[in-house]
Amino acid sequence: MNPVSPICLADLAPALRWSKPEPVTTESYLGHHRLGDAWWHTLPLARVLEIAGSTWLAANLARLAVEQWEHLSLREALPSLHSTPVDINEIGEPVRSAILRTAGDWDTLVDTPLTTLRAWSLPPSCGVVDVVSTVMLRVVQPFGTPGTGGTVPSPALMQEALRTVSGWVPTEAPQHVHDALNYLTDAVGSPPASEAPPPSSRAIRTLRALRNQRDEEPRTARPERSSALRGPDGSLRRPAFSPARPGGSSPEQPHPTPDVSAPYAGAAPPAEHPLVDRVDSVVRSWSAPQRLLASQRLFAAEPVSIRDLAHQYSLDVAQLRSAQRDVEDRLLRWLSSPEGAPLATHLRTVDEQLGVATTVDQLVAAHSEHTVEVPALGVPLWRVLLVLFTDRRAQDGWLITGDPGQLRWQTRQLLAGQPSMAEATMRLTQLGIRHPVAHAWIASTPGVSIRDDYVHLDSPPTAEPSPDGRTVPPVAAPAATPEPRSPTTSNGLPIRRRTEGRSQQPARVSTSAQCFRAPDGRWWHRVDVTADQLNGAPVGVPQGYAAHLGLGPGQLLCLTGPGADLIVLVWRDAPAFDSLRPLLRRLDARPGDHVFLTVDGDRLDARRLAAADVPEHPPTSRALHLIGYTAPASTEEALEIILRRISETDQTGPVEVNRVLELLERRGDSDIAGELRPALYATR
């Protein structure tokens, strides 16, 4: 097959032409952060396989067929199967055995309606998507790079296997192991966890939980806790490989399912632990769903999504979302009350004691109660404090206040001149880095090494541009002082200040810059990626968008992002994401890229549009890129699309050019208006 064939996926699968676009565009099916809207109608299939890979396409197309085209057979959905004979011995295990056990041969398989195929009794190791994705691979693979022969494995099982291995590899593994894993990820096209098919894989969650527990918990606490992979005696259990399947059962239930309708009746903490007792007492007053959210989502090492909790405990999703808001609000009110003042004071004391950079081990060791478990939550106190320190960002095992990249750069500037370790430790106190972690901080700073008890820079310090574009000259040992801390509550709780007495109502999302309504009704916010954001800086959002999500001044919203990352949107003096660094890294974002974010309940979805090739597009296409639309369109069509995406309802009738430009300028989208004007003048 010619690799530059103009055939698109809709030509190969005609069912796409009459399928509803809304479900198809989701990340569970054919949505991809590197592919544009409705790419299956316009983008050559060879180019799709170069970008996303045949494994990704086969697996996601299989899920779409099984769940949306169940009235069709595979041969009806993919007419090219009429001329695609297949030797059953070329199919890899366990799919081959599953086909022989059920269909008996290839022709019967592809001629069977999908609704019948779903009812077949398939073995536990191979589900219907695994079988169908193997068929899809045989159809799409000829449009990509020619294969090397041999048996063909199931693309869905390949993705699941790679996600399992990714969750198992520890962060301290040698670099060549991570390089090999990254190579396999690119080759297989394995998507992040947000693109994985529901239900989520229990194996992935337990593997990641074990890794986080091993990396973050103190060694003395590890034998006291068990996980889904380790028994009470510490012996390693073998995890299930396949994701949990509807109607199936998990091989083992590591923890008993709590009765979420019953009041908490656990044992109270010992009287000699006053801080733990205060936290436990307030948690005991919460409802059962609120305690469930606190223990398995807000303070958990591996936060569980609300949808998974609702499915696991047979609860209503809307009830859990409401309970989450109540938990956050009640926690904030309690910390600002006289009853919560001792913990708020403790937080301020520990925050000052740890300095601007610390490790989890230092946090654990900062107080004798930090390792004590809060009975009503089932987590140690230090995990509760870790969540409450919202001004600290986790990076490479460190908890850092402020911009991690800026702090590393300041460190290199301070350590110029080959100071002794004693002198270097004294210099770092100017930045707020305390003596107990100074040696570890220096050793972990890129471009710095310690030899013979002296600190050496691998290269002379260089100037670095500041956020406003000016060049900051290098200095040997500046008399620097830590940047002012963020606002605090009356009890000193960092960044948790609640704004009072503001009568001004926030703007609507439809009048907010960089906010656009998709055809399915969801509003997306565009983030123009900067180097500071890639280093962990907060990412501001318009007040109208925050209000659209139900957020108000002094409130925060905890969201589950791709890869089960916990992302916090907090309204301090203005609404902002505390940090999007893990998400931007997962999307492989670069400065200048556009990342579009949307929130559905407790889940944050993201899509990246690379900026590298945008200058090559005409002005109309560049304007459409700024609203997240990538399909070709004429100037008249572009005006209609933009007007619909900045309006709360679909607009009908003739589109007035001046009205669209005026709305864009009023919203603050002057960049879109600026791209449109040359195209409008050219058509007049």
XYZ file of C-alpha atoms in Angstrom:
684
model
C 0.000 0.000 0.000
C 1.306 3.438 -0.913
C 2.280 5.167 2.360
C 1.141 8.552 0.999
C -2.273 7.259 -0.017
C -4.963 9.982 0.342
C -7.362 7.467 1.877
C -8.693 8.640 5.231
C -10.182 6.519 8.007
C -13.767 7.408 7.025
C -13.089 5.878 3.611
C -11.981 2.683 5.300
C -14.821 2.678 7.872
C -17.900 4.284 6.213
C -19.828 4.010 9.494
C -17.862 7.044 10.667
C -19.657 9.212 8.103
C -23.061 8.724 9.730
C -21.926 8.322 13.347
C -22.714 11.116 15.786
C -19.534 13.222 16.121
C -19.818 13.848 19.878
C -18.904 10.361 21.155
C -16.367 9.791 18.378
C -14.331 12.853 19.393
C -13.864 11.713 22.991
C -10.466 10.439 24.127
C -11.988 7.015 24.767
C -12.448 6.625 21.005
C -10.754 8.733 18.305
C -9.901 11.944 20.164
C -6.136 12.565 20.214
C -4.177 15.589 21.426
C -1.985 15.596 18.312
C -4.804 15.145 15.807
C -7.361 17.782 14.913
C -11.158 17.812 15.007
C -12.820 15.264 12.709
C -9.408 14.166 11.451
C -10.880 10.875 10.209
C -12.630 12.773 7.384
C -9.617 14.699 6.078
C -6.254 13.447 7.328
C -4.584 10.712 5.239
C -4.444 7.463 7.149
C -0.702 7.143 6.586
C -0.176 10.459 8.388
C -2.433 9.347 11.263
C -0.331 6.225 11.752
C 2.855 8.321 11.752
C 1.455 10.495 14.542
C -0.524 8.075 16.721
C 0.590 4.597 15.629
C -1.346 1.625 14.325
C -1.688 0.119 17.816
C -3.459 3.186 19.208
C -5.741 3.467 16.201
C -6.642 -0.240 16.149
C -7.402 -0.358 19.883
C -9.514 2.824 19.916
C -11.350 1.964 16.699
C -12.184 -1.420 18.242
C -13.709 0.230 21.307
C -15.743 2.540 19.066
C -17.056 -0.373 16.982
C -17.941 -2.555 19.968
C -19.775 0.206 21.834
C -21.300 2.276 18.990
C -21.709 -0.047 15.965
C -22.987 -3.168 17.690
C -25.692 -3.751 15.050
C -23.018 -4.230 12.359
C -20.644 -7.057 11.664
C -16.961 -6.287 11.311
C -17.136 -6.927 7.563
C -20.019 -4.431 7.262
C -18.176 -1.827 9.329
C -14.923 -2.361 7.368
C -15.726 -3.362 3.772
C -12.034 -3.926 3.009
C -12.290 -7.136 5.034
C -13.964 -8.672 1.973
C -10.541 -8.701 0.321
C -8.406 -9.350 3.424
C -7.939 -13.109 3.835
C -6.236 -14.037 7.101
C -4.533 -17.222 8.239
C -5.755 -17.868 11.784
C -2.244 -19.101 12.689
C -0.944 -15.563 12.102
C -2.946 -14.289 15.079
C -1.086 -14.146 18.374
C -2.223 -15.630 21.672
C -4.510 -15.413 23.584
C -6.692 -14.009 20.756
C -6.116 -16.989 18.472
C -7.380 -19.465 21.059
C -10.362 -17.242 21.804
C -11.337 -17.135 18.104
C -10.962 -20.894 17.662
C -12.971 -21.547 20.837
C -15.880 -19.262 19.849
C -16.082 -18.407 16.134
C -13.993 -21.305 14.917
C -12.532 -19.425 11.948
C -11.801 -15.922 10.673
C -14.762 -15.584 8.274
C -17.284 -16.463 10.966
C -15.687 -13.895 13.246
C -15.904 -10.968 10.822
C -19.425 -11.904 9.636
C -20.917 -12.062 13.156
C -22.810 -8.951 14.377
C -20.910 -7.242 17.163
C -23.887 -7.473 19.494
C -23.691 -11.277 19.123
C -19.933 -11.275 19.464
C -20.229 -9.390 22.771
C -22.417 -12.186 24.120
C -19.869 -14.901 23.380
C -18.251 -16.639 26.331
C -14.685 -15.396 25.898
C -11.881 -16.495 28.242
C -10.977 -14.127 31.115
C -7.597 -13.347 29.526
C -9.130 -11.998 26.295
C -12.129 -9.706 26.014
C -14.194 -8.659 23.022
C -12.173 -5.439 22.487
C -8.966 -7.491 22.476
C -10.337 -9.673 19.680
C -11.800 -6.840 17.622
C -8.651 -4.720 17.924
C -6.711 -7.577 16.325
C -9.046 -7.414 13.330
C -8.706 -3.626 13.188
C -4.932 -3.908 13.177
C -5.031 -6.144 10.101
C -7.050 -3.458 8.320
C -5.083 -0.306 9.234
C -1.531 -1.671 9.436
C -0.949 -1.830 5.642
C -1.207 1.972 5.512
C 1.785 2.366 7.819
C 5.337 1.076 7.844
C 5.528 -2.501 6.535
C 5.722 -5.074 9.321
C 8.349 -7.680 9.881
C 6.038 -10.681 9.734
C 5.244 -13.205 12.440
C 2.129 -13.477 14.579
C 0.095 -10.353 15.330
C -0.624 -9.647 19.007
C -3.727 -7.870 20.252
C -3.189 -4.075 20.209
C -5.446 -3.567 23.240
C -3.486 -6.145 25.242
C -0.224 -4.544 24.070
C -1.359 -1.178 25.418
C -2.536 -2.717 28.680
C 0.760 -4.586 29.058
C 2.777 -1.427 28.501
C 0.676 0.560 30.977
C 1.201 -2.184 33.546
C 4.968 -2.173 33.051
C 5.026 1.640 33.185
C 3.261 1.559 36.528
C 5.696 -1.023 37.896
C 9.021 0.574 36.927
C 10.219 2.630 39.928
C 11.486 6.169 39.528
C 14.943 5.106 40.738
C 15.379 2.609 37.913
C 18.478 3.198 35.717
C 18.104 5.799 32.993
C 18.516 3.254 30.199
C 15.448 1.426 31.559
C 13.382 4.603 31.356
C 14.766 5.297 27.859
C 13.735 1.825 26.719
C 10.270 2.255 28.231
C 9.836 5.634 26.518
C 10.856 4.063 23.207
C 8.265 1.293 23.625
C 5.601 3.828 24.585
C 6.234 5.820 21.403
C 6.340 2.670 19.280
C 3.126 1.188 20.661
C 1.353 4.531 20.933
C 0.133 3.697 24.431
C -2.133 6.539 25.584
C -2.096 8.082 29.054
C -4.501 6.718 31.621
C -7.191 9.278 30.691
C -7.478 7.642 27.276
C -7.678 4.105 28.639
C -10.994 2.314 28.190
C -13.348 2.146 31.165
C -13.381 0.426 33.551
C -9.946 1.451 34.799
C -7.367 -1.244 35.304
C -7.104 -2.376 38.896
C -3.585 -3.617 38.204
C -2.430 -0.161 37.105
C -3.822 1.540 40.190
C -2.344 -0.972 42.612
C 1.057 -0.933 40.916
C 1.241 2.856 41.064
C 0.026 2.869 44.643
C 2.785 0.430 45.605
C 5.409 2.518 43.851
C 4.230 5.731 45.529
C 4.149 3.980 48.900
C 7.691 2.674 48.440
C 9.038 6.060 47.310
C 7.255 8.290 49.801
C 6.588 6.464 53.046
C 9.304 6.131 55.702
C 10.969 2.730 55.816
C 9.861 2.104 59.391
C 6.220 2.444 58.364
C 6.307 0.084 55.389
C 6.012 -3.282 57.175
C 2.922 -2.057 59.037
C 0.896 -1.515 55.854
C -0.257 -3.936 53.196
C -1.352 -3.243 49.638
C -3.084 -5.085 46.860
C 0.329 -6.482 45.869
C 1.677 -7.395 49.308
C 0.171 -9.473 52.052
C 0.332 -8.718 55.787
C 3.635 -10.603 56.001
C 5.156 -8.496 53.229
C 5.167 -11.335 50.684
C 4.647 -10.270 47.074
C 1.374 -11.241 45.464
C 0.899 -11.612 41.742
C -1.381 -8.857 40.387
C -4.115 -9.460 37.843
C -2.964 -8.440 34.362
C -6.279 -7.741 32.687
C -8.472 -4.779 33.646
C -11.605 -5.475 35.626
C -14.358 -6.569 33.248
C -18.111 -6.047 33.539
C -19.640 -8.979 35.304
C -16.255 -10.284 36.381
C -14.712 -10.419 39.805
C -11.396 -9.260 41.102
C -9.027 -12.068 42.083
C -8.719 -10.588 45.523
C -10.149 -7.734 47.535
C -7.287 -6.154 49.490
C -9.525 -4.140 51.787
C -13.060 -4.880 52.978
C -15.760 -2.770 51.370
C -16.946 -0.254 53.965
C -20.591 0.347 54.703
C -20.910 3.929 53.504
C -24.348 4.278 55.055
C -23.198 3.534 58.600
C -21.736 6.064 61.042
C -18.048 5.782 61.804
C -17.377 3.487 64.734
C -13.619 3.031 64.571
C -11.259 3.306 67.497
C -10.261 6.768 68.641
C -6.581 7.767 68.577
C -4.588 7.637 71.801
C -4.903 10.661 74.048
C -1.170 11.430 73.719
C -1.686 12.469 70.074
C -3.607 15.760 70.280
C -3.090 16.797 66.643
C -4.261 13.453 65.309
C -7.179 13.577 67.726
C -8.288 16.973 66.384
C -8.209 15.812 62.770
C -9.928 12.559 63.675
C -12.654 14.319 65.626
C -13.608 16.609 62.747
C -13.543 13.752 60.235
C -15.802 11.662 62.478
C -18.444 14.400 62.204
C -18.561 14.073 58.421
C -21.020 11.892 56.561
C -19.941 8.480 55.298
C -19.584 9.615 51.644
C -17.497 12.585 52.802
C -15.163 10.301 54.771
C -14.915 8.004 51.774
C -13.852 10.893 49.536
C -11.358 12.162 52.100
C -9.669 8.795 52.648
C -9.628 7.521 49.062
C -9.360 10.736 47.093
C -8.317 13.897 48.923
C -5.646 12.411 51.212
C -4.869 9.175 49.372
C -1.458 8.393 47.889
C -3.258 7.290 44.707
C -6.450 9.351 44.348
C -9.428 7.388 43.035
C -11.787 9.098 40.593
C -15.329 9.826 41.674
C -16.705 7.609 38.923
C -14.668 4.646 40.168
C -15.775 5.269 43.749
C -19.411 5.487 42.663
C -19.106 2.208 40.770
C -17.200 0.423 43.551
C -19.550 1.427 46.362
C -22.813 1.694 44.361
C -23.203 5.399 45.064
C -24.596 8.231 42.983
C -21.969 10.280 41.120
C -23.792 13.548 41.766
C -23.979 12.721 45.488
C -20.217 12.143 45.630
C -19.465 15.360 43.752
C -21.599 17.298 46.205
C -19.890 15.514 49.088
C -16.470 16.505 47.741
C -17.428 20.179 47.644
C -18.764 19.887 51.190
C -15.531 18.254 52.389
C -13.388 21.028 50.929
C -15.593 23.803 52.298
C -15.909 22.223 55.753
C -12.160 21.655 55.956
C -11.424 25.287 55.083
C -13.973 26.578 57.606
C -12.647 24.252 60.297
C -9.033 25.328 59.773
C -10.071 28.971 60.142
C -12.085 28.269 63.310
C -10.854 28.142 66.919
C -11.159 24.337 66.858
C -8.789 24.073 63.902
C -6.383 26.781 65.093
C -3.892 24.323 66.698
C -3.462 22.436 63.429
C -3.196 25.683 61.437
C -0.504 26.878 63.856
C 1.267 23.536 63.507
C 1.172 23.872 59.718
C 2.720 27.339 59.907
C 5.428 26.134 62.302
C 6.320 23.103 60.205
C 6.247 25.158 57.012
C 8.783 27.571 58.482
C 10.862 24.765 59.952
C 11.151 22.910 56.643
C 12.081 25.940 54.562
C 11.430 26.431 50.866
C 12.708 22.976 49.849
C 12.297 19.742 51.741
C 11.684 16.049 51.265
C 8.836 13.828 52.349
C 11.190 12.167 54.840
C 11.878 15.554 56.432
C 8.155 16.251 56.652
C 7.565 12.865 58.272
C 10.363 13.421 60.794
C 9.338 16.991 61.634
C 6.996 15.870 64.447
C 6.384 12.680 66.374
C 2.688 12.606 65.455
C 3.256 12.741 61.699
C 3.609 8.968 61.412
C 0.496 8.307 63.514
C -2.497 7.147 61.507
C -5.728 9.140 61.652
C -8.213 6.317 62.430
C -11.181 7.837 60.611
C -9.091 8.269 57.441
C -6.730 5.313 57.543
C -3.763 7.515 56.514
C -0.887 8.950 58.573
C -1.090 12.584 59.627
C 1.760 13.626 57.337
C -0.340 12.803 54.276
C -3.038 15.164 55.530
C -0.460 17.914 55.997
C 0.983 17.234 52.550
C -2.365 18.074 50.960
C -2.803 21.197 53.053
C 0.583 22.576 51.926
C -0.908 23.777 48.635
C 1.945 26.241 48.015
C 4.474 23.402 47.754
C 5.020 21.583 44.469
C 6.398 18.066 44.253
C 9.385 17.715 41.927
C 11.821 14.804 41.761
C 11.163 13.798 45.361
C 11.284 17.377 46.697
C 8.503 19.594 48.065
C 9.340 23.092 46.878
C 7.732 26.452 47.632
C 7.531 28.698 44.591
C 9.076 28.083 41.180
C 11.362 25.002 41.296
C 13.321 26.061 38.191
C 13.999 29.524 39.577
C 15.123 28.077 42.916
C 17.580 25.718 41.186
C 18.972 28.590 39.131
C 19.392 30.780 42.218
C 21.187 27.874 43.887
C 23.730 27.660 41.065
C 24.320 31.402 41.272
C 24.932 31.265 45.013
C 27.379 28.370 44.768
C 29.791 30.025 42.333
C 33.450 30.233 43.414
C 33.911 26.645 44.698
C 32.819 27.235 48.306
C 33.328 24.623 50.975
C 30.294 22.626 52.047
C 30.080 24.643 55.273
C 30.117 27.907 53.331
C 27.651 26.582 50.738
C 25.254 25.556 53.498
C 25.406 29.045 54.968
C 24.761 30.625 51.561
C 21.697 28.477 50.945
C 20.046 29.780 54.090
C 19.614 33.044 52.165
C 17.195 31.201 49.903
C 15.367 29.567 52.791
C 16.967 26.119 52.363
C 17.582 24.652 55.809
C 20.788 22.996 57.003
C 19.449 19.379 57.285
C 18.684 19.180 53.556
C 21.437 21.447 52.187
C 23.792 18.605 51.196
C 21.006 16.631 49.502
C 19.733 19.757 47.748
C 23.183 20.583 46.351
C 23.714 16.992 45.239
C 20.358 16.986 43.421
C 20.879 20.306 41.615
C 21.825 19.868 37.929
C 25.190 21.352 36.991
C 26.544 21.146 40.559
C 28.792 18.496 42.103
C 30.526 17.935 45.439
C 34.188 16.873 45.420
C 36.544 16.768 48.413
C 34.003 18.643 50.543
C 33.917 21.534 48.056
C 31.107 22.532 45.712
C 31.938 22.782 41.998
C 29.853 24.125 39.130
C 30.124 22.093 35.941
C 30.082 25.351 33.967
C 30.311 29.044 34.914
C 26.989 30.615 35.936
C 25.217 32.277 33.036
C 22.563 34.902 32.819
C 19.007 33.691 32.641
C 16.036 35.628 31.255
C 13.489 36.701 33.805
C 9.758 36.131 33.239
C 9.370 39.685 31.829
C 12.042 39.068 29.187
C 14.871 41.035 30.825
C 18.239 39.382 31.368
C 19.292 38.758 34.948
C 23.096 39.060 35.329
C 24.916 36.241 37.124
C 26.013 36.922 40.653
C 28.458 35.069 42.871
C 26.734 35.385 46.206
C 23.812 37.799 46.164
C 22.254 38.912 49.376
C 19.041 37.233 48.342
C 16.037 36.766 50.566
C 13.177 34.356 50.050
C 10.253 35.678 48.081
C 7.266 36.769 50.163
C 4.997 33.914 51.102
C 1.530 33.720 49.633
C -1.473 35.102 51.577
C -2.521 33.172 54.640
C -5.559 32.790 56.832
C -5.844 34.545 60.160
C -4.322 31.428 61.689
C -1.406 31.425 59.242
C -2.547 28.640 56.900
C -0.644 29.151 53.604
C -2.660 30.262 50.580
C -5.988 29.366 52.129
C -7.243 32.931 52.543
C -10.979 33.274 51.940
C -11.982 36.504 50.248
C -14.743 38.309 52.090
C -16.990 41.202 51.219
C -16.574 41.115 47.448
C -19.854 42.139 45.880
C -18.635 42.069 42.277
C -20.008 39.080 40.415
C -17.580 37.162 38.189
C -18.008 37.389 34.433
C -19.849 34.717 32.512
C -17.845 32.056 30.742
C -19.238 33.211 27.390
C -17.636 36.641 27.909
C -14.298 35.294 29.149
C -11.191 35.327 26.986
C -9.846 32.009 25.687
C -13.042 30.098 26.603
C -14.870 28.229 23.850
C -17.985 26.050 23.717
C -17.679 22.702 21.947
C -20.567 21.148 19.965
C -21.321 18.844 22.919
C -21.947 21.877 25.168
C -18.742 21.672 27.232
C -16.662 24.822 27.655
C -12.918 24.574 27.010
C -10.292 27.011 28.241
C -7.148 27.616 26.189
C -3.809 27.776 27.971
C -0.925 29.265 26.015
C 1.989 27.255 27.358
C 5.012 29.106 28.774
C 8.350 27.944 30.136
C 7.306 28.993 33.649
C 4.206 26.794 33.475
C 6.342 23.851 32.356
C 8.440 24.425 35.476
C 5.404 24.336 37.752
C 4.205 27.933 37.922
C 0.490 28.523 38.597
C -1.768 28.817 35.560
C -4.415 31.510 35.809
C -7.949 31.023 34.484
C -10.647 33.616 33.834
C -13.074 34.281 36.649
C -15.964 33.462 34.347
C -14.575 29.997 33.648
C -13.933 29.332 37.357
C -17.479 30.466 38.198
C -18.813 28.188 35.438
C -17.194 25.279 37.310
C -18.935 26.317 40.539
C -15.857 27.884 42.144
C -15.975 31.070 44.213
C -13.411 33.264 46.004
C -11.657 31.361 48.795
C -12.671 27.935 47.458
C -10.764 25.138 45.783
C -11.674 22.297 43.454
C -9.813 18.965 43.338
C -9.815 17.335 39.905
C -8.537 14.063 38.488
C -6.413 14.713 35.430
C -4.849 12.344 32.893
C -2.810 9.637 34.578
C -4.899 10.014 37.773
C -2.919 13.173 38.658
C -4.606 15.273 41.339
C -4.976 18.816 39.971
C -6.077 21.675 42.215
C -7.962 24.744 40.979
C -7.994 27.340 43.753
C -9.433 30.859 43.908
C -7.126 32.997 46.024
C -6.973 36.624 44.898
C -7.742 35.231 41.432
C -8.571 31.702 40.223
C -5.629 29.568 39.039
C -4.488 25.981 38.704
C -1.880 25.452 41.405
C 0.314 23.727 38.827
C -0.200 21.937 35.509
C 3.371 20.675 35.232
C 2.556 16.922 35.353
C -0.216 17.379 32.796
C 1.934 19.474 30.440
C 4.711 16.905 30.670
C 2.276 14.095 29.941
C 1.095 15.962 26.832
C 4.711 16.632 25.784
C 3.846 20.336 25.636
C 6.357 22.967 24.543
C 6.397 26.755 25.025
C 4.013 28.297 22.522
C 1.738 25.255 22.298
C -1.960 25.603 23.010
C -3.488 23.251 25.588
C -7.274 23.167 25.845
C -8.779 22.130 29.187
C -12.317 21.115 30.072
C -13.849 19.804 33.286
C -16.585 17.193 33.442
C -17.624 16.647 37.048
C -14.404 15.775 38.866
C -12.415 14.929 35.733
C -10.153 17.275 33.799
C -9.551 16.472 30.137
C -6.863 18.094 28.040
C -5.897 18.372 24.397
C -2.704 19.856 22.950
C -2.299 21.685 19.646
C 1.356 22.033 18.732
C 2.417 25.508 17.615
C 5.279 24.298 15.408
C 3.360 24.168 12.127
C 0.743 26.861 12.767
C 2.666 29.724 11.033
C 2.417 27.766 7.758
C -1.397 27.963 7.828
C -3.409 30.833 6.353
C -4.803 33.482 8.745
C -8.256 31.879 8.883
C -6.808 28.517 9.947
C -4.596 30.229 12.542
C -7.675 31.924 14.001
C -9.489 28.598 14.142
C -6.485 26.967 15.827
C -6.845 29.517 18.637
C -10.335 28.165 19.401
C -9.217 24.528 19.081
C -10.681 23.863 15.624
C -8.332 22.264 13.083
C -10.507 21.089 10.201
C -10.403 23.109 6.931
C -12.968 25.903 6.634
C -13.652 28.893 4.403
C -13.646 32.408 5.822
C -17.452 32.467 5.998
C -17.534 29.076 7.720
C -14.812 30.203 10.137
C -16.900 33.190 11.221
C -19.893 30.939 11.882
C -17.787 28.434 13.837
C -16.151 31.124 15.962
C -19.470 32.809 16.722
C -20.986 29.509 17.862
C -17.996 28.732 20.077
C -18.032 32.066 21.903
C -21.824 32.084 22.409
C -23.886 30.306 25.022
C -26.352 29.046 22.411
C -26.107 28.138 18.731
C -26.423 31.224 16.536
C -28.635 31.146 13.452
C -29.012 33.500 10.532
C -26.453 35.617 8.688
C -23.194 36.319 10.487
C -22.204 39.969 10.779
C -18.442 40.338 10.464
C -18.212 43.446 12.637
C -20.301 41.787 15.360
C -17.926 38.808 15.553
C -14.876 41.070 15.723
C -16.534 43.251 18.376
C -17.410 40.225 20.519
C -13.857 38.912 20.278
C -12.324 42.250 21.270
C -14.787 42.666 24.138
C -13.917 39.190 25.475
C -10.190 39.900 25.247
C -9.550 37.578 22.280
C -7.751 40.242 20.254
C -5.315 37.614 18.956
C -8.161 35.790 17.178
C -9.559 39.054 15.813
C -6.087 40.003 14.612
C -5.754 36.754 12.665
C -9.207 37.171 11.107
C -8.868 40.725 9.807
C -6.363 39.991 6.987
C -8.563 37.159 5.725
C -11.686 39.361 5.870
C -10.009 42.182 3.995
C -8.761 39.755 1.362
C -12.284 38.459 0.675
C -13.893 41.895 0.337
